[in-house]
Coordinates of N, CA and C and ligand atoms in Angstrom, one line a residue:
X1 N 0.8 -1.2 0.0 CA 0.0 0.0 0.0 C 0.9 1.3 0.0
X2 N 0.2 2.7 -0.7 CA 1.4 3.4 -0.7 C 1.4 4.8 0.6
X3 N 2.2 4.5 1.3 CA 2.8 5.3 1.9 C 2.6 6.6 1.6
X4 N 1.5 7.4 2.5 CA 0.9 8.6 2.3 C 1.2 9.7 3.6
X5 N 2.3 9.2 4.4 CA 2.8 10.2 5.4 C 3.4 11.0 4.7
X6 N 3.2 12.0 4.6 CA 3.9 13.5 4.2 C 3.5 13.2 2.9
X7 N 4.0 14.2 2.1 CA 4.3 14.6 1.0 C 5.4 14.0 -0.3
X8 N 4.7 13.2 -1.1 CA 5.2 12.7 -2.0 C 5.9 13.2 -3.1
X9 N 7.2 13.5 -3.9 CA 7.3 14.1 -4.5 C 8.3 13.0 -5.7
X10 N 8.1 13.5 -7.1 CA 8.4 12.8 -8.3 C 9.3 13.6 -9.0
X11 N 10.9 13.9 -8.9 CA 12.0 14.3 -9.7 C 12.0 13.9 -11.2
X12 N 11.9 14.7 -11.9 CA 12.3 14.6 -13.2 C 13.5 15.5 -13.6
X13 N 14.8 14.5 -14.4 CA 15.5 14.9 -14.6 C 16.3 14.3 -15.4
X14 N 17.6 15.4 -16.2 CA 18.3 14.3 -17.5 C 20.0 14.9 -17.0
X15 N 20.2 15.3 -16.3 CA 21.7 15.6 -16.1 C 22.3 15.2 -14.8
X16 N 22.9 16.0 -14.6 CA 23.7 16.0 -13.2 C 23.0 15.6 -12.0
X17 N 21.5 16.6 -12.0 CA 20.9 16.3 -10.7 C 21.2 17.2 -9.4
X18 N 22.0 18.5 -9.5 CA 22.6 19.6 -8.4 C 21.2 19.6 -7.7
X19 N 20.0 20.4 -8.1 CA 18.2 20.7 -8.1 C 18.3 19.8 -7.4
X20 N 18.2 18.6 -7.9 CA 17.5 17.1 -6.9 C 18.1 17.1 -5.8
X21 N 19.3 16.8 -5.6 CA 20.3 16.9 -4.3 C 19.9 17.8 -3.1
X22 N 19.5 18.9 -3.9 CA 19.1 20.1 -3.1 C 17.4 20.0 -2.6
X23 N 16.8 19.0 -3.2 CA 15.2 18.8 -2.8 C 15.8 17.8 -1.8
X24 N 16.5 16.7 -2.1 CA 16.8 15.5 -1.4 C 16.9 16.0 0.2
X25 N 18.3 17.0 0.0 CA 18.7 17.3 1.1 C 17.9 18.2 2.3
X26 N 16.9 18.7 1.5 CA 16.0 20.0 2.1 C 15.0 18.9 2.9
X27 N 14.3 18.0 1.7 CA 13.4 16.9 2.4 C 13.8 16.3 3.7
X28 N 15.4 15.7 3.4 CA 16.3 15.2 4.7 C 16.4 16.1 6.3
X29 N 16.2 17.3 5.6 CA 16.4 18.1 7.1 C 15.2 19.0 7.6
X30 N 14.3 18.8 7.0 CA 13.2 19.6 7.6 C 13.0 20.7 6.4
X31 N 14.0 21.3 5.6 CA 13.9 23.1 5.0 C 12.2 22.6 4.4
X32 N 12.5 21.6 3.7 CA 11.0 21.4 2.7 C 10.2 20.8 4.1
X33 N 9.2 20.9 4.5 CA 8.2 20.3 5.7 C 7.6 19.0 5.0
X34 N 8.1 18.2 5.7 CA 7.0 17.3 6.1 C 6.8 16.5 4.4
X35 N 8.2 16.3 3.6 CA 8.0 15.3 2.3 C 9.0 14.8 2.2
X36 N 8.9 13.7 1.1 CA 10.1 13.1 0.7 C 10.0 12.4 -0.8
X37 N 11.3 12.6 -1.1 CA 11.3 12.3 -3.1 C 11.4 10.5 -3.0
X38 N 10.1 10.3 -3.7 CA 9.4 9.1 -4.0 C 10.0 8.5 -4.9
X39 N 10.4 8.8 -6.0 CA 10.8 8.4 -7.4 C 11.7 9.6 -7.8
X40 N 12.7 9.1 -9.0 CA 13.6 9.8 -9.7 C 13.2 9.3 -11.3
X41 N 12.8 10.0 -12.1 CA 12.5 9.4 -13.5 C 13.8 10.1 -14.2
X42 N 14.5 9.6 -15.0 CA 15.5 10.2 -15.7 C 15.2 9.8 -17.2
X43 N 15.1 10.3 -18.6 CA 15.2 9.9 -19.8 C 16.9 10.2 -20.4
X44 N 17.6 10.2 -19.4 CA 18.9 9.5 -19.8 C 19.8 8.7 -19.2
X45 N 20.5 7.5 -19.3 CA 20.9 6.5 -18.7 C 21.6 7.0 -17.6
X46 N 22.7 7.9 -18.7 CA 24.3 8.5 -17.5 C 23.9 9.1 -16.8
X47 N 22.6 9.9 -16.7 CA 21.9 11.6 -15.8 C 22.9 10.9 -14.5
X48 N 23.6 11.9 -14.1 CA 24.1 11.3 -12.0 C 23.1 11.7 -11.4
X49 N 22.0 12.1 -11.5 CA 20.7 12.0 -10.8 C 20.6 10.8 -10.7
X50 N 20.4 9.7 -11.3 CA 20.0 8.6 -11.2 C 20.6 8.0 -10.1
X51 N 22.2 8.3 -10.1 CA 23.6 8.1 -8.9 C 23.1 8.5 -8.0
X52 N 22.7 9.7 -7.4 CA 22.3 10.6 -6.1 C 21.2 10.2 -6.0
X53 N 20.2 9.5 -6.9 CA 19.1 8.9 -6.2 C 19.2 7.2 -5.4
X54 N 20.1 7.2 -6.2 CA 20.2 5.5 -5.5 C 20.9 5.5 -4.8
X55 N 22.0 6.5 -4.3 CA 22.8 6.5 -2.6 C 21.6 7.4 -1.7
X56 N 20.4 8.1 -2.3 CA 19.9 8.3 -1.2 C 18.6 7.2 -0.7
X57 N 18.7 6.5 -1.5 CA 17.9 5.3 -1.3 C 16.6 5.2 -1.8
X58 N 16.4 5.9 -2.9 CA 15.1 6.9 -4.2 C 14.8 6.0 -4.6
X59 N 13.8 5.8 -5.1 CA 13.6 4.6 -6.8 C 14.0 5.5 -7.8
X60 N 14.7 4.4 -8.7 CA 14.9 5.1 -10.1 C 14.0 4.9 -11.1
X61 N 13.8 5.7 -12.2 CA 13.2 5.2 -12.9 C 14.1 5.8 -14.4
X62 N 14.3 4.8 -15.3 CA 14.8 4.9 -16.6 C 13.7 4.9 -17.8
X63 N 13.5 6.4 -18.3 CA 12.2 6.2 -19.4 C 12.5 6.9 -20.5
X64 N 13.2 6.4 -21.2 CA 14.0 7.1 -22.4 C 13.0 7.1 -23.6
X65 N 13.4 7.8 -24.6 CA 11.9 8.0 -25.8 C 12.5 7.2 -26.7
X66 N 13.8 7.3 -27.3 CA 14.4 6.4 -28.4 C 13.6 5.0 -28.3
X67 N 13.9 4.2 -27.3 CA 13.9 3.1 -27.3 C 11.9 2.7 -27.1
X68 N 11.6 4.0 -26.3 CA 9.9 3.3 -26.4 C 9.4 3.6 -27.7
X69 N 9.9 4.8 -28.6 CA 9.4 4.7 -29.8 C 9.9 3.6 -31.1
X70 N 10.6 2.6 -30.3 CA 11.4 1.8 -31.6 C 9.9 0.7 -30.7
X71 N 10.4 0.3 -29.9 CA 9.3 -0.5 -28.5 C 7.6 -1.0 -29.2
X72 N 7.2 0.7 -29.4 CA 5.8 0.9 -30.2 C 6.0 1.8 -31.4
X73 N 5.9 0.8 -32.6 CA 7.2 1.6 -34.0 C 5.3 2.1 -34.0
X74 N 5.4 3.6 -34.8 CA 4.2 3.5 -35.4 C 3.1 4.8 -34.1
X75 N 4.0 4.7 -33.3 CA 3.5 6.0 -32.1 C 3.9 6.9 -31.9
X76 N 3.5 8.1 -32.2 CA 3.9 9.9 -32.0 C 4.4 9.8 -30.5
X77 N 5.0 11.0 -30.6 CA 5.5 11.4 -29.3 C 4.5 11.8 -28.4
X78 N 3.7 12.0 -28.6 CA 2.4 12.0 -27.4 C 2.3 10.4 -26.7
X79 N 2.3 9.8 -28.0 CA 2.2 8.2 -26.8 C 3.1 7.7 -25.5
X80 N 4.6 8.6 -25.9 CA 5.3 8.4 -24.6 C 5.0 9.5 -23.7
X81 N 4.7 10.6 -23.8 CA 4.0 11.3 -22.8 C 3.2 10.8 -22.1
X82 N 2.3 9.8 -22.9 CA 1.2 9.1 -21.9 C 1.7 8.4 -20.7
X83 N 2.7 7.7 -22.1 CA 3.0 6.2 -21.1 C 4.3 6.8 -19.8
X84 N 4.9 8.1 -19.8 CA 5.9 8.2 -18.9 C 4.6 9.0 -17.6
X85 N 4.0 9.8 -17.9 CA 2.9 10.5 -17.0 C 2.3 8.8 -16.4
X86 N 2.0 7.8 -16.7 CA 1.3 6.9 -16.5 C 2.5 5.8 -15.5
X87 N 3.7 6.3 -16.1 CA 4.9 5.7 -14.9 C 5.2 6.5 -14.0
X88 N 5.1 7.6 -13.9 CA 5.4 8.7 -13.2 C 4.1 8.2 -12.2
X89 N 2.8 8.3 -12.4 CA 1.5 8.4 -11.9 C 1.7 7.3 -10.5
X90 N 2.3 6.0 -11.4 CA 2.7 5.4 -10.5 C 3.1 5.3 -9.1
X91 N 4.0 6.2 -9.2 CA 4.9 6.4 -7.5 C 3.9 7.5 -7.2
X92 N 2.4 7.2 -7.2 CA 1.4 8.6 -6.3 C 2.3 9.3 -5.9
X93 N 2.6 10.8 -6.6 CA 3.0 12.0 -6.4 C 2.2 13.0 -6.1
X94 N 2.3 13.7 -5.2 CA 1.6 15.0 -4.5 C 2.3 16.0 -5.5
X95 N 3.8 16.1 -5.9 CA 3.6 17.0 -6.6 C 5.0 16.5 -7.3
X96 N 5.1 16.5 -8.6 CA 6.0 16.3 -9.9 C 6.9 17.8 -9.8
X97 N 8.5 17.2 -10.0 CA 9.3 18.9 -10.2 C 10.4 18.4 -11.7
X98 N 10.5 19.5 -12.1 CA 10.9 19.1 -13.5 C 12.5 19.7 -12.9
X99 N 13.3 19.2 -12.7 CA 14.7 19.9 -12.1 C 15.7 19.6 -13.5
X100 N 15.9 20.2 -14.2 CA 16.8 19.6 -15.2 C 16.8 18.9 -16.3
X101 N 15.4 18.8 -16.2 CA 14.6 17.6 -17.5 C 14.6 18.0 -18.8
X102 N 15.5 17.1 -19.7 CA 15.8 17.9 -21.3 C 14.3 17.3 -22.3
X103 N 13.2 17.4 -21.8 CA 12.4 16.8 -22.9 C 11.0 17.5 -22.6
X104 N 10.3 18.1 -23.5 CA 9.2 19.0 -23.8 C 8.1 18.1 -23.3
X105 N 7.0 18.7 -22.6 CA 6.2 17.6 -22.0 C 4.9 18.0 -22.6
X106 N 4.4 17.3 -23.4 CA 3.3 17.9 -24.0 C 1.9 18.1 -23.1
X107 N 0.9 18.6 -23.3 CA -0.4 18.8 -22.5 C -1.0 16.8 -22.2
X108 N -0.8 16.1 -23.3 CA -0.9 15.2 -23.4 C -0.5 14.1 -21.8
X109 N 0.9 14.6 -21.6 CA 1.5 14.5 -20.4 C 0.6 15.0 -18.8
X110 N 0.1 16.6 -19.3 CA 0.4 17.5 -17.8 C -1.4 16.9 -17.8
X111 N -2.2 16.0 -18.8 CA -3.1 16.1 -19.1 C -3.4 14.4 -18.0
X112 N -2.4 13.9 -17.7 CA -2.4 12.5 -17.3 C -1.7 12.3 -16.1
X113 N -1.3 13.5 -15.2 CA -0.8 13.3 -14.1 C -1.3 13.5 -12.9
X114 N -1.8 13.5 -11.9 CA -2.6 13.6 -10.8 C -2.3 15.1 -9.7
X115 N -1.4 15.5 -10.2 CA -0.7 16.5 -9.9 C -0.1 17.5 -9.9
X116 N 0.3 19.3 -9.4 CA 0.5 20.2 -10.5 C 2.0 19.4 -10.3
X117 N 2.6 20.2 -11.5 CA 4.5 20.2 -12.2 C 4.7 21.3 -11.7
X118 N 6.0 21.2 -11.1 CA 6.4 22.5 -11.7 C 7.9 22.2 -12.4
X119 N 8.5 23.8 -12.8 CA 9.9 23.6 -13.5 C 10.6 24.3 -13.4
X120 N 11.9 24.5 -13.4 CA 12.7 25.5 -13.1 C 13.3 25.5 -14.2
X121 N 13.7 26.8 -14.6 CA 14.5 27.4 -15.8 C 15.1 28.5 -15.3
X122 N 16.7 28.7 -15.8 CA 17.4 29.4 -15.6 C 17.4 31.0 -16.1
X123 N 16.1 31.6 -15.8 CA 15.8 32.8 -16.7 C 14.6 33.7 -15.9
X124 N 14.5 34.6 -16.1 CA 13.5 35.2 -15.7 C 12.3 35.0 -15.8
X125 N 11.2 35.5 -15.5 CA 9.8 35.3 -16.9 C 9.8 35.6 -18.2
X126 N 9.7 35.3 -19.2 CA 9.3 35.5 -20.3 C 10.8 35.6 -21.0
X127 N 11.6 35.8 -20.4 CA 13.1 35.7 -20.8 C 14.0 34.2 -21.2
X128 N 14.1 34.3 -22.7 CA 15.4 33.7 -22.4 C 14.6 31.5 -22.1
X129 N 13.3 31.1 -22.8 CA 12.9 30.6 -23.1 C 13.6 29.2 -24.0
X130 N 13.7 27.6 -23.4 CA 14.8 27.3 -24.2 C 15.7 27.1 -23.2
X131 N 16.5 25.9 -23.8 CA 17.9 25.5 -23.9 C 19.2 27.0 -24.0
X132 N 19.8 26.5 -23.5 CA 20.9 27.8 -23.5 C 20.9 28.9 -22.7
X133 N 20.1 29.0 -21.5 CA 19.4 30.5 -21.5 C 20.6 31.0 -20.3
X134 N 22.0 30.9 -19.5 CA 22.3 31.2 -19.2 C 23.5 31.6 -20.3
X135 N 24.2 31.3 -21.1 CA 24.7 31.2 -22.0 C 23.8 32.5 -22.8
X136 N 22.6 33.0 -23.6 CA 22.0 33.9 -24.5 C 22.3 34.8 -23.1
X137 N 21.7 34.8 -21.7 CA 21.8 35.9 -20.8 C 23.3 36.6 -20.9
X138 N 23.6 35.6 -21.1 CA 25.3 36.3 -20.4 C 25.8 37.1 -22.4
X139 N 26.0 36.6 -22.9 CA 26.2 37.6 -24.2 C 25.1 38.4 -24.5
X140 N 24.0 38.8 -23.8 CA 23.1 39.7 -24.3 C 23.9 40.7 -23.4
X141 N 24.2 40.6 -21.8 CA 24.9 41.3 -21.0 C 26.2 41.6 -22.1
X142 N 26.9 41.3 -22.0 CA 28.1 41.4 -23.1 C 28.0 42.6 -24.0
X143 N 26.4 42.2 -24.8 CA 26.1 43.9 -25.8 C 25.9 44.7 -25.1
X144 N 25.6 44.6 -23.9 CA 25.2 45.5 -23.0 C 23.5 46.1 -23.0
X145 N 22.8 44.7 -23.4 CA 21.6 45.0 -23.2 C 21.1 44.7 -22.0
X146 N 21.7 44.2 -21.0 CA 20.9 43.5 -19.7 C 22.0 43.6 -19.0
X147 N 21.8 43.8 -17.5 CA 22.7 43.8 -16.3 C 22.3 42.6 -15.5
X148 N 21.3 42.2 -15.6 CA 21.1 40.5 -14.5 C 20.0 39.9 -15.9
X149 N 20.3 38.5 -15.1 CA 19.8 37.5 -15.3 C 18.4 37.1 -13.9
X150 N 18.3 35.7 -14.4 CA 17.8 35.4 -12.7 C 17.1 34.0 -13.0
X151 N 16.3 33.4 -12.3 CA 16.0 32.1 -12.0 C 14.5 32.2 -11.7
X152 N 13.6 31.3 -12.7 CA 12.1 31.1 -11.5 C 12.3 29.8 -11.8
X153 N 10.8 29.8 -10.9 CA 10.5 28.4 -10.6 C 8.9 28.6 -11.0
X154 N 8.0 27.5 -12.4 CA 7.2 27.8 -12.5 C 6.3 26.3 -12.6
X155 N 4.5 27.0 -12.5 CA 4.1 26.1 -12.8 C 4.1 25.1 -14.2
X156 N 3.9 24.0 -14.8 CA 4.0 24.0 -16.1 C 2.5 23.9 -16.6
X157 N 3.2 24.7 -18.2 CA 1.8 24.7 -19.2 C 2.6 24.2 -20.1
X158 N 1.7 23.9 -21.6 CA 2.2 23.3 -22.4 C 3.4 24.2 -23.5
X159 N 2.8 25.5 -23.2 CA 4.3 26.5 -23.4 C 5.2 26.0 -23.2
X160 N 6.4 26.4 -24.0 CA 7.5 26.1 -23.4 C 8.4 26.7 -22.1
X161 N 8.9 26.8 -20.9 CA 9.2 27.6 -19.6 C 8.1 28.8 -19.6
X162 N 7.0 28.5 -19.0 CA 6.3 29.4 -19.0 C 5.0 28.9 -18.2
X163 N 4.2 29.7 -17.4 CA 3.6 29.4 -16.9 C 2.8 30.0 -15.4
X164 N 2.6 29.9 -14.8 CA 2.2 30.4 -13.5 C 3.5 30.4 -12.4
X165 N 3.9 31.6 -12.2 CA 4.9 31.4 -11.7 C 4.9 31.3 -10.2
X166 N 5.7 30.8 -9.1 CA 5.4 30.4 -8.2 C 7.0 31.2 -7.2
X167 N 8.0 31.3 -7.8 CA 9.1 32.3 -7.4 C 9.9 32.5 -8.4
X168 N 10.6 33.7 -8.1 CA 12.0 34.2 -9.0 C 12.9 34.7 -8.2
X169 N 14.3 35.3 -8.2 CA 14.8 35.2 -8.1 C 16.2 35.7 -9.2
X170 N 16.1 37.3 -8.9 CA 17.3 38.1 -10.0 C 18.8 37.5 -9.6
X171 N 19.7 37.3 -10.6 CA 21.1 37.3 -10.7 C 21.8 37.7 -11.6
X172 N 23.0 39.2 -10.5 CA 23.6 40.3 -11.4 C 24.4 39.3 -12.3
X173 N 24.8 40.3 -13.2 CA 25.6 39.8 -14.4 C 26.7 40.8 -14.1
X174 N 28.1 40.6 -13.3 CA 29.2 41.5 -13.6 C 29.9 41.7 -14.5
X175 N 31.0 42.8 -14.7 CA 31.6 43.3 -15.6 C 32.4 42.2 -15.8
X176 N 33.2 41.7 -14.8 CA 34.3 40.3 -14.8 C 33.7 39.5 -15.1
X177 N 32.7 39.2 -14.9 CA 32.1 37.6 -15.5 C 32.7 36.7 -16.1
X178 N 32.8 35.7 -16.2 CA 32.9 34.8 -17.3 C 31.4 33.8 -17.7
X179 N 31.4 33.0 -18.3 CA 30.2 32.3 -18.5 C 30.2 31.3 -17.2
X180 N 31.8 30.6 -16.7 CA 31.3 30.0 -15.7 C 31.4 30.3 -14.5
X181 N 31.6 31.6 -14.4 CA 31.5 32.0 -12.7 C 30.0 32.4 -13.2
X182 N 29.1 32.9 -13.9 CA 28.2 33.0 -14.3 C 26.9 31.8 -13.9
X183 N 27.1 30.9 -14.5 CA 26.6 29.4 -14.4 C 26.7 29.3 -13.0
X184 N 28.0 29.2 -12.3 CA 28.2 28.8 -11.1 C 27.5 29.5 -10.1
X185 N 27.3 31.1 -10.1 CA 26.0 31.8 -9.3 C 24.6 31.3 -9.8
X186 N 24.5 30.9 -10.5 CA 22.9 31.0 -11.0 C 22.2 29.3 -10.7
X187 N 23.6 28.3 -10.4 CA 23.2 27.1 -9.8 C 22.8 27.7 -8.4
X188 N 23.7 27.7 -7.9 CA 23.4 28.3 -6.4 C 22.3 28.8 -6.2
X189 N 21.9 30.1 -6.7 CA 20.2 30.5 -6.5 C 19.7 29.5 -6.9
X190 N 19.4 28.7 -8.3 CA 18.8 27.9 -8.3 C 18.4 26.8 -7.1
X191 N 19.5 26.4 -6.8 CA 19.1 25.6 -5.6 C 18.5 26.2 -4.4
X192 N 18.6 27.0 -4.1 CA 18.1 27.7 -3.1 C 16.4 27.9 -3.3
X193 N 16.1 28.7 -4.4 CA 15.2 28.7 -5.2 C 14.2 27.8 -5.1
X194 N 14.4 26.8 -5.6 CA 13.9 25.3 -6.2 C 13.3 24.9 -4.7
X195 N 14.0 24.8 -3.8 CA 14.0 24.2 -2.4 C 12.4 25.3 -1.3
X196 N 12.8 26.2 -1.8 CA 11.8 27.3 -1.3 C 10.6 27.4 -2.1
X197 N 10.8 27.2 -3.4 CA 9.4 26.8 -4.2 C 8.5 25.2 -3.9
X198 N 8.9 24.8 -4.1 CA 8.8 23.2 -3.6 C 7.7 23.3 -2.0
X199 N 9.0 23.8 -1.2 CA 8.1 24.0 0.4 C 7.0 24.8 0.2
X200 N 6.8 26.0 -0.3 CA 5.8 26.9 -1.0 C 4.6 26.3 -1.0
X201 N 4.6 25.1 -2.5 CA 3.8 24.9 -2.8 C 3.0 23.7 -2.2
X202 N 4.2 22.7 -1.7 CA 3.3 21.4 -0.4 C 3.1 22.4 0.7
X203 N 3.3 23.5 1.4 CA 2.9 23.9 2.8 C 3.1 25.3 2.3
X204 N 1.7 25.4 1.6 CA 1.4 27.1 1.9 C 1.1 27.5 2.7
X205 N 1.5 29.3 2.9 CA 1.2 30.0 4.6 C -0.6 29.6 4.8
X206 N -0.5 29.0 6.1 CA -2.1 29.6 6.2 C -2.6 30.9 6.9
X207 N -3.6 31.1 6.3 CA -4.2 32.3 5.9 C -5.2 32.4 7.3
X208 N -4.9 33.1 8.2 CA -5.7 33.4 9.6 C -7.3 33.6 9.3
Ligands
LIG1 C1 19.7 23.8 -14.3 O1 20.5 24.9 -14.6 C2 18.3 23.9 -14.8 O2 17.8 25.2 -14.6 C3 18.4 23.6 -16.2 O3 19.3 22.5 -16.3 C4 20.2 22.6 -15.2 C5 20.1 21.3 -14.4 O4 21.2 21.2 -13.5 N1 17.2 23.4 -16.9 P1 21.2 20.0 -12.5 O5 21.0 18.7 -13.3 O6 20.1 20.1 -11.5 O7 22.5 20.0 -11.8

């Protein structure tokens, strides 16, 4: 039967996993109240999310698209949206976080989950939309059209980074910069970020 003390939560991710680590660890110590990451779904083998989920004792889950669309020759990419929402659905999640996840999730998806998403993108609102967006921030600073960047954390729509936003979080762009002392502040807020939206949304203030 599934284990319904606290708050359930469902990582999605394809890289490194820094975001996850930082839900893992928040869960572990109280920051996030009263939850814990249920499942780790990765759509890439090597993601070291998959690593940090299995030393913290996570389920993994491996759901790659190449291989389900060879699997079921003959099915759009909506059909694995079904079928990964429908593996996801599985580990009853109170709330799905997209930390790092390189793959577009169609309505199809947000349309089959029991729960809101959310997602974090390295960008402001409406800024900077897409892959790359710390990298476009930092040479648009460069022309000298922008002085910061910054980080939300949003709900998802079938837009691409976009959505109901739930926090942000500005980050200056200095004169010294490089691209990776750049990256390297903008993980940081992100983690911090990510951790404070998360708790946000399982344990909102109550309202006297
Ligand atoms: C983060 O910068 C996130 O905003 C972007 O991909 C990166 C993932 O980092 N979408 P990690 O895998 O959490 O370390």
């Amino acid at each position: 039967m599934t284990d319904r003390t606290g708050s359930r939560v469902a990582v999605l991710i394809s890289g490194n996993g820094s975001n996850l680590q930082a839900i893992l660890d928040a869960c572990a110590d109280g920051t996030i109240a009263n939850a814990r990451v249920v499942g780790v779904v990765s759509n890439r083998r090597k993601a070291y999310g998959l690593v940090r989920a299995e030393k913290a004792g996570v389920e993994q889950v491996y759901f790659p698209l190449g291989p389900f669309r060879k699997a079921h020759p003959g099915t759009d990419r909506a059909a694995y949206d079904v079928a990964l929402a429908e593996r996801v659905a599985a580990l009853s999640p109170d709330l799905i976080v997209l930390a790092g996840w390189m793959h577009i999730l169609s309505a199809d998806f947000l349309d089959a989950v029991p729960c809101p998403v959310l997602n974090l993108h390295p960008a402001l609102p409406g800024a900077f939309p897409g892959t790359g967006a710390i990298a476009r921030a930092f040479e648009a600073a460069r022309a000298g059209k922008l002085t910061h960047t910054g980080v939300m954390v949003h709900h998802v729509i079938p837009e691409i980074d976009a959505g109901p936003v739930v926090a942000t979080a500005e980050v200056p762009i200095h004169a010294d910069d490089d691209l990776e002392a750049l990256t390297a502040r903008m993980h940081a807020v992100e983690h911090t970020l990510l951790v404070q939206a998360v708790d946000l949304v399982l344990n909102p203030p109550q309202v006297a």
